Amino acid sequence: MRIDHEDVGGGVVRASLTGSLDIAGAAEADPALAAIAAGAERVALDMSGVEFLASVGVRSLMKAARALSAKGGRLVVFGADDAARKVLRSTGVDQVIAVVEDEAAALAALG
Amino acid sequence: MAGVARLELSPRAEDVAVEIPRMTAWLDEALAAAGASRAVAEATRLCLHEAVANVVEHGFSRGGPPGEGPMLRVALQLGPRGAVVAVRDNGAPFDPTAHPPRTELARLDDDALGGFGIHLMREQSRRLAYARDGGWNSLTIFIGDAA
């Protein structure tokens, strides 16, 4: 699992995940996402490099979203493929975390 | 339906970084060899990962059975339109089919953050069957139009 992030200005951090968000990948993504959430208020998360999303990855996203929400911030997810979107929809996570098509929509949603 | 592919894995948490990618590579090869449809491949991948994740997370938190190391065995029968996934482990008794369905979807203030895996397995499969047999958990997942 590879995790990158950059400050894109306006108080927004753009982060990206590459690899499988299974129990092996989430073990690496969790602390990295926690660190990103600790240092930012608004995060646009690019999931276009996530080739597989399991429930443990859903929990990683929920933890990051909760940490941001607790300080008035927000997580927006974009670029998820069809299979990942199905998992986000099925678990109801797309009702509590904004899931949008692309980076432009994510940045617009974060204002 | 083609023959049965088998894999033995270490379910120890410290082995996950090696064992899960090994399982994924094994599964991808089996899916390709069977000519599984995209729908069958995605459902099989998700169900297998969720079943194995449950074993890794819950099966051996109090150690393995006395005199034996933790063991996890996967058997996979695949066809173009369906799959049967059997996951056996010698960890603590755990029956996913006995867990009540999630009555609510995710909430940001939901402390538990659990139950998603079983929910996904139920949704992606036609049927889940569980048995406890001689110190082993045996979970069988029927996906799609399987024998």
Short mmCIF file of C-alpha atoms in Angstrom, two decimals:
data_model
loop_
_atom_site.label_atom_id
_atom_site.label_comp_id
_atom_site.label_asym_id
_atom_site.label_seq_id
_atom_site.Cartn_x
_atom_site.Cartn_y
_atom_site.Cartn_z
CA MET A 1 0.00 0.00 0.00
CA ARG A 2 1.39 3.36 -0.99
CA ILE A 3 0.07 6.55 0.60
CA ASP A 4 0.93 10.00 -0.75
CA HIS A 5 -0.32 13.41 0.27
CA GLU A 6 0.20 17.04 -0.61
CA ASP A 7 -1.15 20.37 0.50
CA VAL A 8 -3.07 21.81 -2.44
CA GLY A 9 -3.79 25.15 -0.77
CA GLY A 10 -6.87 26.62 0.81
CA GLY A 11 -6.46 24.33 3.81
CA VAL A 12 -7.07 21.22 1.71
CA VAL A 13 -4.85 18.15 1.61
CA ARG A 14 -5.04 15.82 -1.36
CA ALA A 15 -4.12 12.25 -0.41
CA SER A 16 -3.95 9.14 -2.54
CA LEU A 17 -3.94 5.43 -1.80
CA THR A 18 -2.43 2.87 -4.17
CA GLY A 19 -2.79 -0.87 -3.66
CA SER A 20 -5.24 -3.21 -1.94
CA LEU A 21 -7.20 -1.97 1.06
CA ASP A 22 -7.39 -5.46 2.58
CA ILE A 23 -6.15 -6.43 6.05
CA ALA A 24 -2.53 -6.15 4.89
CA GLY A 25 -3.00 -2.80 3.14
CA ALA A 26 -5.20 -1.29 5.84
CA ALA A 27 -2.55 -2.04 8.47
CA GLU A 28 -0.29 0.34 6.54
CA ALA A 29 -2.97 2.83 5.51
CA ASP A 30 -4.48 3.28 8.98
CA PRO A 31 -1.57 5.05 10.71
CA ALA A 32 -0.81 7.09 7.57
CA LEU A 33 -4.43 8.24 7.24
CA ALA A 34 -4.52 9.04 10.97
CA ALA A 35 -1.40 11.20 10.60
CA ILE A 36 -2.85 12.98 7.57
CA ALA A 37 -6.15 13.57 9.40
CA ALA A 38 -4.25 14.90 12.42
CA GLY A 39 -2.48 17.49 10.30
CA ALA A 40 -5.39 18.64 8.15
CA GLU A 41 -9.03 19.65 8.37
CA ARG A 42 -10.22 18.97 4.87
CA VAL A 43 -8.96 15.96 2.92
CA ALA A 44 -9.68 14.89 -0.66
CA LEU A 45 -8.79 11.21 -0.89
CA ASP A 46 -7.98 9.75 -4.30
CA MET A 47 -8.95 6.08 -4.44
CA SER A 48 -8.32 5.56 -8.16
CA GLY A 49 -5.25 3.47 -7.28
CA VAL A 50 -7.16 1.21 -4.88
CA GLU A 51 -7.57 -2.11 -6.70
CA PHE A 52 -9.54 -3.80 -3.92
CA LEU A 53 -11.60 -2.50 -0.99
CA ALA A 54 -12.57 -4.81 1.88
CA SER A 55 -14.49 -4.02 5.07
CA VAL A 56 -11.29 -3.33 6.97
CA GLY A 57 -10.56 -0.57 4.45
CA VAL A 58 -14.06 0.79 4.98
CA ARG A 59 -13.21 1.01 8.68
CA SER A 60 -10.00 2.91 7.81
CA LEU A 61 -12.00 5.47 5.85
CA MET A 62 -14.57 5.77 8.65
CA LYS A 63 -11.85 6.35 11.26
CA ALA A 64 -10.26 9.11 9.18
CA ALA A 65 -13.64 10.71 8.48
CA ARG A 66 -14.52 10.59 12.17
CA ALA A 67 -11.20 12.18 13.21
CA LEU A 68 -11.71 15.01 10.72
CA SER A 69 -15.37 15.48 11.62
CA ALA A 70 -14.50 15.72 15.34
CA LYS A 71 -12.58 18.93 14.67
CA GLY A 72 -15.02 20.39 12.19
CA GLY A 73 -13.25 19.04 9.12
CA ARG A 74 -14.32 16.72 6.35
CA LEU A 75 -13.20 13.80 4.19
CA VAL A 76 -14.27 13.53 0.56
CA VAL A 77 -13.43 10.41 -1.43
CA PHE A 78 -13.03 10.35 -5.21
CA GLY A 79 -11.91 8.07 -8.04
CA ALA A 80 -13.19 4.79 -6.54
CA ASP A 81 -13.76 2.07 -9.14
CA ASP A 82 -17.09 0.27 -9.58
CA ALA A 83 -16.30 -2.56 -7.16
CA ALA A 84 -15.14 -0.17 -4.43
CA ARG A 85 -18.18 2.06 -4.94
CA LYS A 86 -20.39 -0.99 -4.56
CA VAL A 87 -18.76 -1.74 -1.19
CA LEU A 88 -19.13 1.89 -0.09
CA ARG A 89 -22.79 1.84 -1.12
CA SER A 90 -23.57 -1.55 0.40
CA THR A 91 -22.12 -0.61 3.80
CA GLY A 92 -23.85 2.76 3.74
CA VAL A 93 -20.53 4.56 4.03
CA ASP A 94 -21.40 6.69 1.01
CA GLN A 95 -24.19 8.17 3.15
CA VAL A 96 -21.76 9.53 5.75
CA ILE A 97 -18.65 10.17 3.64
CA ALA A 98 -19.05 12.12 0.42
CA VAL A 99 -18.08 9.90 -2.52
CA VAL A 100 -17.66 11.84 -5.76
CA GLU A 101 -16.43 11.13 -9.26
CA ASP A 102 -13.18 13.06 -9.61
CA GLU A 103 -10.74 15.47 -8.04
CA ALA A 104 -12.51 18.58 -9.32
CA ALA A 105 -15.76 17.44 -7.70
CA ALA A 106 -13.90 16.59 -4.46
CA LEU A 107 -12.25 20.00 -4.27
CA ALA A 108 -15.57 21.69 -5.05
CA ALA A 109 -17.27 19.69 -2.30
CA LEU A 110 -14.61 20.76 0.18
CA GLY A 111 -15.15 24.39 -0.80
CA MET B 1 -17.17 -26.69 -12.18
CA ALA B 2 -13.42 -27.21 -12.27
CA GLY B 3 -11.30 -29.00 -9.65
CA VAL B 4 -10.57 -27.76 -6.17
CA ALA B 5 -7.68 -25.35 -5.54
CA ARG B 6 -6.24 -25.43 -2.05
CA LEU B 7 -4.11 -23.04 -0.02
CA GLU B 8 -2.78 -23.16 3.52
CA LEU B 9 -2.05 -19.86 5.23
CA SER B 10 -0.70 -18.64 8.53
CA PRO B 11 -3.50 -16.74 10.28
CA ARG B 12 -1.10 -15.04 12.70
CA ALA B 13 -1.51 -11.26 12.66
CA GLU B 14 2.25 -10.79 12.27
CA ASP B 15 2.20 -12.81 9.02
CA VAL B 16 -0.57 -10.82 7.33
CA ALA B 17 1.78 -8.62 5.28
CA VAL B 18 3.17 -11.72 3.55
CA GLU B 19 0.22 -14.11 3.63
CA ILE B 20 -2.55 -11.85 2.32
CA PRO B 21 -0.69 -10.82 -0.88
CA ARG B 22 0.20 -14.52 -1.36
CA MET B 23 -3.49 -15.43 -1.06
CA THR B 24 -4.47 -12.66 -3.49
CA ALA B 25 -1.96 -13.87 -6.10
CA TRP B 26 -3.17 -17.47 -5.68
CA LEU B 27 -6.80 -16.38 -6.04
CA ASP B 28 -6.15 -14.21 -9.10
CA GLU B 29 -4.45 -17.14 -10.81
CA ALA B 30 -7.33 -19.48 -9.99
CA LEU B 31 -9.94 -16.96 -11.16
CA ALA B 32 -8.12 -16.47 -14.46
CA ALA B 33 -7.66 -20.23 -14.99
CA ALA B 34 -11.38 -20.86 -14.40
CA GLY B 35 -12.46 -18.05 -16.71
CA ALA B 36 -14.60 -16.63 -13.90
CA SER B 37 -16.85 -13.73 -14.84
CA ARG B 38 -16.07 -10.32 -13.40
CA ALA B 39 -19.07 -10.56 -11.06
CA VAL B 40 -18.01 -13.98 -9.76
CA ALA B 41 -14.39 -12.82 -9.42
CA GLU B 42 -15.32 -9.71 -7.44
CA ALA B 43 -17.72 -11.55 -5.13
CA THR B 44 -15.25 -14.39 -4.55
CA ARG B 45 -12.39 -12.00 -3.80
CA LEU B 46 -14.48 -10.02 -1.32
CA CYS B 47 -15.98 -13.06 0.44
CA LEU B 48 -12.63 -14.82 0.78
CA HIS B 49 -10.91 -11.73 2.17
CA GLU B 50 -13.72 -11.09 4.65
CA ALA B 51 -13.74 -14.69 5.86
CA VAL B 52 -9.96 -14.75 6.29
CA ALA B 53 -9.96 -11.31 7.95
CA ASN B 54 -12.44 -12.62 10.54
CA VAL B 55 -10.16 -15.54 11.34
CA VAL B 56 -7.06 -13.32 11.61
CA GLU B 57 -8.84 -10.72 13.75
CA HIS B 58 -10.84 -12.99 16.06
CA GLY B 59 -9.72 -16.59 15.78
CA PHE B 60 -6.46 -16.55 17.70
CA SER B 61 -6.60 -13.50 19.96
CA ARG B 62 -6.33 -15.89 22.94
CA GLY B 63 -3.70 -18.04 21.27
CA GLY B 64 -4.15 -21.21 19.27
CA PRO B 65 -5.29 -24.61 20.44
CA PRO B 66 -2.89 -26.33 22.87
CA GLY B 67 -0.27 -28.41 21.10
CA GLU B 68 -1.11 -27.08 17.63
CA GLY B 69 -0.14 -23.94 15.84
CA PRO B 70 -2.80 -21.66 14.31
CA MET B 71 -3.92 -23.06 10.97
CA LEU B 72 -6.06 -21.71 8.16
CA ARG B 73 -7.00 -23.73 5.08
CA VAL B 74 -8.82 -22.49 2.02
CA ALA B 75 -10.44 -24.66 -0.66
CA LEU B 76 -11.88 -23.07 -3.75
CA GLN B 77 -14.09 -24.57 -6.42
CA LEU B 78 -14.58 -22.21 -9.31
CA GLY B 79 -16.60 -22.09 -12.48
CA PRO B 80 -17.45 -19.31 -14.95
CA ARG B 81 -20.74 -18.58 -13.19
CA GLY B 82 -20.12 -19.48 -9.60
CA ALA B 83 -17.79 -20.45 -6.79
CA VAL B 84 -17.73 -22.39 -3.56
CA VAL B 85 -15.23 -21.08 -1.02
CA ALA B 86 -14.46 -23.19 2.06
CA VAL B 87 -12.44 -21.62 4.88
CA ARG B 88 -11.36 -23.80 7.81
CA ASP B 89 -9.40 -22.73 10.90
CA ASN B 90 -8.54 -24.20 14.28
CA GLY B 91 -9.14 -20.98 16.20
CA ALA B 92 -11.82 -20.00 18.69
CA PRO B 93 -15.38 -20.95 17.71
CA PHE B 94 -16.84 -18.23 15.52
CA ASP B 95 -20.08 -18.58 13.59
CA PRO B 96 -20.61 -15.64 11.24
CA THR B 97 -24.04 -16.97 10.27
CA ALA B 98 -25.21 -16.51 13.88
CA HIS B 99 -24.45 -12.80 13.84
CA PRO B 100 -27.55 -10.66 13.49
CA PRO B 101 -27.63 -8.63 10.29
CA ARG B 102 -26.65 -5.00 10.60
CA THR B 103 -29.92 -3.17 11.09
CA GLU B 104 -28.35 0.22 10.48
CA LEU B 105 -25.87 1.34 7.93
CA ALA B 106 -22.69 3.19 8.81
CA ARG B 107 -22.79 6.23 11.06
CA LEU B 108 -19.88 8.49 11.86
CA ASP B 109 -20.70 8.28 15.57
CA ASP B 110 -21.05 4.49 15.50
CA ASP B 111 -18.39 3.31 17.96
CA ALA B 112 -18.46 -0.30 16.87
CA LEU B 113 -17.40 0.15 13.24
CA GLY B 114 -17.95 -3.57 12.94
CA GLY B 115 -20.18 -6.04 11.18
CA PHE B 116 -19.37 -4.72 7.71
CA GLY B 117 -17.48 -7.86 6.72
CA ILE B 118 -20.28 -10.29 7.53
CA HIS B 119 -22.76 -7.92 5.91
CA LEU B 120 -20.70 -7.92 2.70
CA MET B 121 -20.30 -11.72 2.70
CA ARG B 122 -24.05 -12.16 3.06
CA GLU B 123 -24.75 -9.68 0.31
CA GLN B 124 -22.25 -11.12 -2.15
CA SER B 125 -23.11 -14.78 -1.62
CA ARG B 126 -26.09 -16.99 -2.24
CA ARG B 127 -25.65 -18.83 1.04
CA LEU B 128 -23.27 -19.14 4.01
CA ALA B 129 -22.95 -22.43 5.90
CA TYR B 130 -21.07 -22.89 9.18
CA ALA B 131 -20.06 -25.95 11.15
CA ARG B 132 -17.81 -26.56 14.17
CA ASP B 133 -16.08 -29.85 13.69
CA GLY B 134 -13.42 -31.34 15.98
CA GLY B 135 -11.93 -28.02 17.04
CA TRP B 136 -12.18 -26.49 13.58
CA ASN B 137 -14.41 -23.72 12.27
CA SER B 138 -15.69 -24.52 8.82
CA LEU B 139 -17.32 -21.75 6.80
CA THR B 140 -18.58 -22.48 3.28
CA ILE B 141 -19.60 -19.64 1.02
CA PHE B 142 -21.73 -20.33 -2.06
CA ILE B 143 -21.41 -17.66 -4.73
CA GLY B 144 -23.46 -17.27 -7.89
CA ASP B 145 -24.65 -20.27 -9.84
CA ALA B 146 -22.43 -22.80 -8.08
CA ALA B 147 -22.83 -26.55 -7.79
#
